[in-house]
Coordinates of C-alpha atoms and ligand atoms in Angstrom, one line a residue:
M1 CA -27.8 -4.9 -3.9
L2 CA -28.2 -7.6 -6.4
R3 CA -25.0 -8.7 -8.0
A4 CA -24.1 -10.4 -11.2
C5 CA -22.7 -13.9 -10.7
L6 CA -19.1 -14.8 -11.1
L7 CA -19.7 -16.2 -14.6
T8 CA -20.9 -12.8 -15.9
T9 CA -17.8 -11.2 -14.7
A10 CA -15.5 -13.9 -16.0
L11 CA -17.1 -13.8 -19.4
A12 CA -16.7 -10.1 -19.5
A13 CA -13.0 -10.7 -18.9
G14 CA -12.8 -13.1 -21.8
L15 CA -12.5 -16.2 -19.7
C16 CA -13.9 -19.5 -20.6
L17 CA -15.9 -20.9 -17.7
T18 CA -18.8 -23.3 -17.8
G19 CA -21.8 -23.1 -15.6
C20 CA -23.0 -20.6 -13.1
E21 CA -24.2 -22.4 -10.0
A22 CA -27.0 -20.9 -8.0
D23 CA -24.9 -21.0 -4.9
E24 CA -21.9 -19.5 -6.5
P25 CA -20.6 -16.6 -4.3
P26 CA -21.4 -13.2 -5.7
V27 CA -18.6 -10.9 -7.0
P28 CA -17.8 -8.5 -4.2
N29 CA -17.2 -4.8 -4.4
L30 CA -13.6 -3.8 -3.5
L31 CA -12.7 -0.9 -1.2
L32 CA -9.0 -0.2 -1.1
I33 CA -8.0 2.2 1.7
S34 CA -4.4 3.3 1.6
V35 CA -2.7 5.7 4.0
D36 CA 0.5 7.5 3.4
T37 CA 3.5 7.3 5.7
L38 CA 1.9 5.1 8.3
R39 CA 4.2 2.8 10.1
A40 CA 2.6 -0.4 11.4
D41 CA 3.7 0.0 15.0
A42 CA 1.9 3.4 15.3
L43 CA -1.4 1.6 15.2
E44 CA -3.4 0.0 18.1
P45 CA -3.9 -3.3 16.2
Y46 CA -0.2 -3.5 15.8
G47 CA 0.5 -3.0 19.5
Y48 CA 0.9 0.8 19.8
G49 CA 0.1 2.0 23.3
R50 CA -1.5 5.3 22.3
P51 CA -5.1 5.6 21.2
T52 CA -4.3 6.6 17.6
S53 CA -6.6 4.2 15.8
P54 CA -9.9 3.0 17.3
N55 CA -11.6 2.6 13.9
L56 CA -8.8 0.7 12.4
A57 CA -8.7 -1.4 15.5
R58 CA -12.4 -2.3 15.0
L59 CA -11.7 -3.0 11.3
A60 CA -8.8 -5.3 12.4
E61 CA -11.1 -7.3 14.7
T62 CA -13.2 -8.3 11.7
S63 CA -10.3 -8.7 9.3
V64 CA -7.3 -10.9 8.6
V65 CA -4.4 -8.9 10.0
F66 CA -1.0 -9.4 8.4
E67 CA 1.5 -8.6 11.1
Q68 CA 4.6 -8.8 8.9
A69 CA 3.6 -7.1 5.6
H70 CA 6.5 -5.6 3.7
A71 CA 6.3 -2.9 1.1
T72 CA 8.6 -3.1 -1.9
S73 CA 10.2 0.3 -1.3
S74 CA 10.0 3.1 1.2
W75 CA 8.3 5.9 -0.7
T76 CA 5.0 6.4 -2.4
L77 CA 5.3 6.0 -6.2
P78 CA 7.1 2.6 -6.3
T79 CA 5.1 1.1 -3.5
L80 CA 1.7 2.1 -4.8
A81 CA 2.8 1.0 -8.3
T82 CA 3.4 -2.4 -6.8
V83 CA -0.2 -2.5 -5.4
M84 CA -1.6 -1.6 -8.8
T85 CA 0.6 -4.0 -10.9
G86 CA 1.9 -6.7 -8.6
E87 CA 5.5 -5.9 -9.7
L88 CA 8.7 -4.7 -8.1
P89 CA 9.9 -1.2 -8.7
S90 CA 12.6 -2.3 -11.1
T91 CA 9.8 -3.7 -13.3
T92 CA 7.5 -0.7 -13.0
H93 CA 10.3 1.8 -13.7
T94 CA 9.3 3.9 -10.7
H95 CA 12.6 4.6 -9.0
T96 CA 12.8 8.4 -9.3
F97 CA 10.7 11.5 -9.1
A98 CA 10.8 11.7 -12.9
S99 CA 9.3 8.2 -13.2
S100 CA 5.9 7.4 -14.4
L101 CA 4.2 4.0 -14.5
P102 CA 4.3 2.9 -18.1
L103 CA 1.0 2.7 -19.9
G104 CA 1.8 -0.8 -21.0
F105 CA 0.9 -2.3 -17.7
D106 CA -2.4 -4.0 -17.3
T107 CA -3.2 -2.6 -13.8
L108 CA -5.5 -3.9 -11.1
A109 CA -8.0 -1.2 -12.1
E110 CA -7.8 -2.0 -15.8
R111 CA -8.3 -5.7 -15.2
L112 CA -11.3 -5.1 -12.8
R113 CA -12.8 -2.7 -15.2
A114 CA -12.5 -5.2 -18.0
A115 CA -14.3 -7.7 -15.8
G116 CA -17.2 -5.4 -15.4
F117 CA -16.3 -3.4 -12.3
D118 CA -17.0 0.3 -12.1
T119 CA -13.7 1.8 -11.0
A120 CA -13.0 5.0 -9.0
A121 CA -10.1 6.6 -7.2
V122 CA -9.8 9.5 -4.8
A123 CA -6.2 10.9 -5.0
S124 CA -4.7 13.1 -2.3
H125 CA -0.9 13.0 -3.0
T126 CA 1.3 14.4 -5.8
F127 CA 2.4 10.9 -6.8
L128 CA -1.2 9.9 -7.5
G129 CA -1.5 12.6 -10.0
V130 CA -2.1 11.5 -13.6
K131 CA 1.4 12.3 -14.7
Y132 CA 2.7 9.4 -12.5
G133 CA 0.5 6.8 -14.2
L134 CA -1.3 5.3 -11.3
H135 CA -4.7 6.5 -12.7
Q136 CA -4.7 3.8 -15.3
G137 CA -8.0 1.9 -15.4
F138 CA -10.0 4.2 -13.2
T139 CA -13.2 5.4 -15.0
H140 CA -13.7 8.0 -12.2
F141 CA -10.4 9.5 -11.1
D142 CA -10.8 12.4 -8.7
D143 CA -7.5 14.2 -8.4
D144 CA -8.9 17.6 -7.4
L145 CA -7.0 17.3 -4.1
V146 CA -3.8 16.9 -6.0
N147 CA -4.4 19.6 -8.6
F148 CA -6.1 22.4 -6.7
I149 CA -4.2 22.5 -3.5
A150 CA -1.1 24.6 -3.8
D151 CA 0.6 23.5 -0.6
S152 CA -0.4 19.9 -0.3
H153 CA 1.9 19.0 2.6
N154 CA 0.3 21.7 4.7
A155 CA -3.3 20.8 3.6
I156 CA -5.7 18.7 5.6
T157 CA -7.6 16.3 3.3
S158 CA -8.8 13.2 5.0
D159 CA -12.3 14.7 5.5
Q160 CA -12.5 15.4 1.8
V161 CA -11.2 12.0 0.8
T162 CA -13.9 10.4 2.8
A163 CA -16.6 12.8 1.5
K164 CA -15.6 12.0 -2.1
A165 CA -15.4 8.3 -1.5
R166 CA -18.7 8.2 0.3
A167 CA -20.3 10.2 -2.5
F168 CA -19.2 7.5 -5.0
I169 CA -20.6 4.7 -3.0
E170 CA -23.8 6.5 -2.3
A171 CA -24.2 7.2 -6.0
K172 CA -23.7 3.6 -6.8
V173 CA -26.4 2.6 -4.4
A174 CA -28.7 5.3 -5.8
A175 CA -28.1 4.0 -9.3
D176 CA -28.5 0.4 -8.4
R177 CA -31.8 -0.2 -10.2
F178 CA -30.0 0.7 -13.4
D179 CA -26.6 -0.8 -12.7
D180 CA -26.0 -3.7 -10.3
G181 CA -22.4 -4.4 -11.3
P182 CA -19.6 -4.5 -8.7
W183 CA -17.3 -1.5 -8.1
F184 CA -13.7 -0.9 -7.1
L185 CA -13.0 2.2 -5.1
W186 CA -9.4 3.3 -4.1
A187 CA -9.2 6.0 -1.4
H188 CA -5.8 7.3 -0.6
Y189 CA -5.3 9.3 2.6
F190 CA -2.3 11.6 3.0
D191 CA -2.5 13.5 6.3
P192 CA 0.0 11.5 8.4
H193 CA 2.7 12.6 5.9
D194 CA 5.0 15.5 6.9
S195 CA 4.2 18.3 7.7
Y196 CA 2.7 17.2 10.9
L197 CA -0.3 19.4 11.8
A198 CA -2.5 19.7 14.9
H199 CA -6.1 18.7 14.6
E200 CA -8.5 20.2 17.1
G201 CA -10.4 17.4 18.9
F202 CA -7.8 14.7 17.9
S203 CA -4.3 15.9 18.8
E204 CA -5.0 16.7 22.4
P205 CA -4.5 13.1 23.8
F206 CA -1.0 13.1 22.3
G207 CA 0.1 16.7 22.8
T208 CA 1.6 18.9 20.2
E209 CA 5.1 19.4 21.6
T210 CA 7.0 17.1 19.3
D211 CA 6.6 16.0 15.7
R212 CA 6.0 12.5 16.9
D213 CA 3.1 13.8 19.1
L214 CA 1.7 15.6 16.1
Y215 CA 2.1 12.5 13.9
D216 CA 0.1 10.5 16.3
G217 CA -2.7 13.1 16.2
E218 CA -2.6 13.1 12.4
I219 CA -3.1 9.3 12.5
A220 CA -6.1 9.7 14.9
F221 CA -7.6 12.3 12.6
T222 CA -7.2 10.1 9.6
D223 CA -8.5 7.1 11.5
H224 CA -11.7 9.1 12.4
H225 CA -12.4 9.8 8.7
I226 CA -11.6 6.2 7.7
G227 CA -14.2 5.2 10.3
A228 CA -16.7 7.5 8.6
L229 CA -16.0 5.8 5.3
L230 CA -16.4 2.3 6.8
S231 CA -19.6 3.2 8.5
C232 CA -21.0 4.1 5.2
L233 CA -20.8 0.5 4.1
D234 CA -22.8 -0.5 7.2
E235 CA -25.4 2.2 6.7
L236 CA -25.9 1.2 3.1
G237 CA -26.0 -2.5 3.8
L238 CA -22.8 -3.1 1.8
A239 CA -20.5 -4.5 4.4
N240 CA -21.3 -8.1 3.6
E241 CA -20.6 -7.8 -0.1
T242 CA -17.5 -5.6 0.0
V243 CA -13.9 -6.6 0.4
V244 CA -12.1 -4.0 2.5
V245 CA -8.4 -3.7 2.2
F246 CA -6.4 -1.3 4.4
V247 CA -2.7 -0.8 3.7
A248 CA 0.0 1.9 4.0
D249 CA 2.4 2.8 1.2
H250 CA 5.4 2.9 3.6
G251 CA 6.3 3.9 7.2
E252 CA 8.2 6.7 8.7
E253 CA 11.6 6.9 10.4
W254 CA 11.8 8.6 13.8
R255 CA 15.6 8.4 14.0
D256 CA 15.3 4.7 14.6
H257 CA 18.5 4.5 12.5
G258 CA 19.6 8.1 12.7
S259 CA 17.4 9.7 10.1
H260 CA 13.8 11.0 9.9
G261 CA 11.3 10.7 7.1
H262 CA 11.2 8.0 4.5
G263 CA 12.6 7.1 1.1
Q264 CA 16.1 7.0 2.6
T265 CA 16.6 3.5 3.9
L266 CA 14.9 0.0 3.9
Y267 CA 14.8 -0.6 7.6
E268 CA 11.6 -2.1 9.1
E269 CA 10.2 1.3 10.3
V270 CA 9.7 2.2 6.6
V271 CA 9.1 -1.1 4.8
R272 CA 6.9 -2.9 7.3
V273 CA 3.3 -1.6 6.7
P274 CA -0.1 -2.4 8.2
L275 CA -2.2 -4.6 6.0
T276 CA -5.7 -5.9 6.8
L277 CA -8.2 -7.6 4.6
R278 CA -11.9 -7.9 5.6
V279 CA -13.4 -10.5 3.2
P280 CA -17.0 -11.7 3.5
G281 CA -16.9 -15.4 4.3
Y282 CA -13.4 -15.4 5.7
A283 CA -12.9 -15.4 9.5
P284 CA -10.8 -12.8 11.2
R285 CA -7.3 -14.0 12.2
R286 CA -3.8 -12.7 12.7
V287 CA -1.1 -13.9 10.3
T288 CA 2.5 -13.8 11.5
E289 CA 4.3 -15.1 8.5
P290 CA 6.0 -12.4 6.3
I291 CA 4.2 -11.4 3.1
S292 CA 4.8 -8.7 0.5
T293 CA 2.5 -6.1 -0.8
L294 CA 3.4 -7.7 -4.2
D295 CA 0.8 -10.3 -3.1
L296 CA -2.1 -7.9 -3.0
F297 CA -2.5 -7.8 -6.8
P298 CA -3.1 -11.5 -7.3
T299 CA -5.1 -11.7 -4.0
L300 CA -7.5 -9.0 -5.0
L301 CA -7.9 -10.4 -8.5
E302 CA -8.8 -13.8 -7.1
L303 CA -11.2 -12.4 -4.6
C304 CA -12.9 -10.5 -7.4
G305 CA -13.2 -13.6 -9.6
V306 CA -10.7 -12.4 -12.2
A307 CA -7.9 -14.6 -13.7
I308 CA -4.5 -14.1 -12.1
P309 CA -1.7 -13.7 -14.7
K310 CA 0.9 -16.4 -14.7
D311 CA 4.4 -16.0 -13.3
L312 CA 3.8 -12.9 -11.1
P313 CA 6.4 -12.3 -8.5
G314 CA 3.7 -12.2 -5.9
R315 CA 1.4 -14.9 -4.7
S316 CA -2.3 -14.9 -3.8
L317 CA -3.0 -14.6 -0.1
V318 CA -6.3 -16.4 -0.4
P319 CA -5.0 -19.7 0.9
I320 CA -3.7 -17.8 4.0
L321 CA -7.1 -16.0 4.3
A322 CA -8.7 -19.5 4.4
G323 CA -6.4 -20.6 7.3
G324 CA -3.6 -22.2 5.3
A325 CA 0.1 -21.5 5.0
G326 CA 1.6 -19.0 2.6
P327 CA 4.2 -19.5 -0.1
D328 CA 7.8 -20.2 0.9
R329 CA 9.4 -17.2 -0.7
A330 CA 11.7 -14.4 0.1
L331 CA 10.6 -10.7 0.2
V332 CA 12.4 -8.1 -1.8
S333 CA 12.5 -4.3 -1.6
E334 CA 14.4 -1.7 -3.5
L335 CA 15.3 2.0 -3.2
R336 CA 17.1 4.2 -5.7
L337 CA 16.2 7.7 -4.5
G338 CA 19.6 9.2 -4.4
V339 CA 20.7 6.1 -2.6
A340 CA 21.0 2.5 -3.8
F341 CA 19.6 0.0 -1.3
D342 CA 18.2 -3.4 -1.9
A343 CA 16.9 -5.8 0.8
I344 CA 15.7 -9.4 1.0
R345 CA 14.0 -11.1 3.8
R346 CA 13.7 -14.9 4.1
G347 CA 12.2 -16.2 7.4
S348 CA 13.5 -14.0 10.2
H349 CA 16.7 -13.0 8.4
K350 CA 16.9 -9.7 6.5
L351 CA 19.8 -8.7 4.3
I352 CA 20.3 -5.1 3.3
V353 CA 22.7 -4.3 0.5
D354 CA 24.0 -0.7 0.3
R355 CA 25.4 -0.6 -3.2
K356 CA 26.8 2.9 -2.9
Q357 CA 28.8 2.2 0.3
Q358 CA 29.4 -1.4 -0.8
Q359 CA 28.2 -2.6 2.5
V360 CA 26.0 -5.6 3.5
L361 CA 24.0 -5.8 6.7
L362 CA 22.3 -8.9 8.1
F363 CA 19.7 -8.9 10.9
D364 CA 17.8 -11.6 12.6
L365 CA 14.4 -10.0 13.1
A366 CA 13.3 -12.8 15.5
T367 CA 15.9 -11.7 18.1
D368 CA 16.6 -8.2 16.9
P369 CA 13.3 -6.7 15.5
L370 CA 14.7 -3.2 15.7
E371 CA 17.7 -4.1 13.4
Q372 CA 20.3 -2.9 15.9
R373 CA 22.9 -5.7 15.6
D374 CA 24.5 -6.5 12.2
I375 CA 25.4 -10.2 12.1
A376 CA 26.7 -10.3 8.6
A377 CA 30.3 -11.1 9.7
E378 CA 29.1 -14.0 11.8
E379 CA 27.0 -15.6 9.0
P380 CA 29.0 -15.5 5.7
E381 CA 27.2 -18.5 4.2
L382 CA 23.8 -17.1 4.9
V383 CA 24.8 -13.7 3.5
A384 CA 26.1 -15.3 0.3
A385 CA 22.9 -17.3 -0.1
L386 CA 20.6 -14.3 0.5
R387 CA 22.7 -12.1 -1.7
A388 CA 22.5 -14.6 -4.6
E389 CA 18.8 -14.9 -4.2
L390 CA 18.4 -11.2 -4.1
E391 CA 20.4 -10.7 -7.3
Q392 CA 18.4 -13.4 -9.0
R393 CA 15.1 -11.8 -8.0
L394 CA 16.3 -8.3 -9.1
A395 CA 17.5 -9.7 -12.4
E396 CA 14.1 -11.2 -13.0
A397 CA 12.4 -7.9 -12.1
H398 CA 14.5 -6.0 -14.5
A399 CA 13.8 -8.6 -17.2
R400 CA 10.1 -8.4 -16.6
G401 CA 10.2 -4.6 -17.1
R402 CA 12.0 -4.7 -20.5
G403 CA 9.6 -3.9 -23.2
L404 CA 7.6 -1.8 -20.7
A405 CA 9.9 1.2 -20.8
P406 CA 8.5 4.4 -19.6
S407 CA 6.3 6.0 -22.1
G408 CA 7.5 9.4 -20.9
S409 CA 8.8 11.0 -17.8
S410 CA 6.8 12.9 -15.3
D411 CA 8.9 16.0 -16.2
L412 CA 9.0 17.8 -12.9
S413 CA 8.8 21.6 -13.0
A414 CA 11.1 23.5 -10.7
A415 CA 8.2 24.4 -8.5
E416 CA 7.2 20.7 -8.2
A417 CA 10.7 19.7 -7.4
E418 CA 10.8 22.3 -4.7
A419 CA 7.5 21.1 -3.4
L420 CA 8.7 17.5 -3.2
S421 CA 11.8 18.7 -1.4
R422 CA 9.6 20.4 1.2
L423 CA 7.8 17.1 1.5
G424 CA 11.0 15.6 2.8
Y425 CA 12.0 13.9 -0.5
A426 CA 15.6 14.8 -1.5
E427 CA 16.9 13.0 -4.5
Ligands
ZN501 ZN1 4.0 7.9 0.7

């Protein structure tokens, strides 16, 4: 597929560049694959011992794998709003079920569309419905799986997400002689989310006795259909001109700290997410330094040749992709879903502030990766420094969100509230 040069895209975005060298790299397509409720350590490329993810393992072998990627919260709407805006939940006003991403944000899809990308998304979760605002910038927004499935938490949709995503890519190739511009496709998979269902041909290696067994089978089923989407890139000769991002919105607690589900705490089992980037021209490697999903927004803009807004809270990961070091910066996450937690990680230390219980916990993830031993009482100076940095970052996040107040709430009906409750969300 022929592709317009970077200059064409840059000019479409209103940038002022001079010259378009013949050897300038072409603007890539962008395929963003997100999976709901997928904790990193449930995947083979993150060390899991069960065969949940052969296709994602193959993808990881050709990608830059971020071993310590942190989401900005532990449930869907705020974390995916971060991916689309590069902002923290306090900036995007996405703290509750009644939230909706304000229309004033210039989202990833809007920026890429302005730069000449054809933009498409396949939604499979309530929070990707139009009322929650994540649709902004997508010319093709397929939310049939949100709107026409009455009982989404008991539905199986990964096969349909792949079919819809493949149909978009195949249509782009078929139309290539008329339109050779790049495209951005976001495919969101939902099946690993509660309820945990058995999948014939996939669940058997894990058993169906426990929810955890079923969860692993759901991951294997989803992995299979992600593999079918990825193979489409190979079949159509697009793999070398497409950036492939794989990420989860958040993880899942299996009573690691006493509870089950997500959106209830900010421990690693819910905020540490898998993140891999396969970028033509960049060698695969594994990155151990902690990064935030805030960083995806500037990273993807840079890889697509689009200007990065100044003063974002995230930083482009392109220097890391190229083998360099990442920014020296703390990672922040927030949760206000009936609780009030904030967390900050700097280096191996992670501070969790429970504002309702007025409690502060400090963990050293280097020696205590499962966050079992609170050392706050032993490190008062470190606690104070991290607390001050956290409050500063949150104050900045709130300030960035002023003037972008919600344009309207998502106005849950009683039936929708009940459906969310069944999904395990309890505000
Ligand atoms: Zn989710």
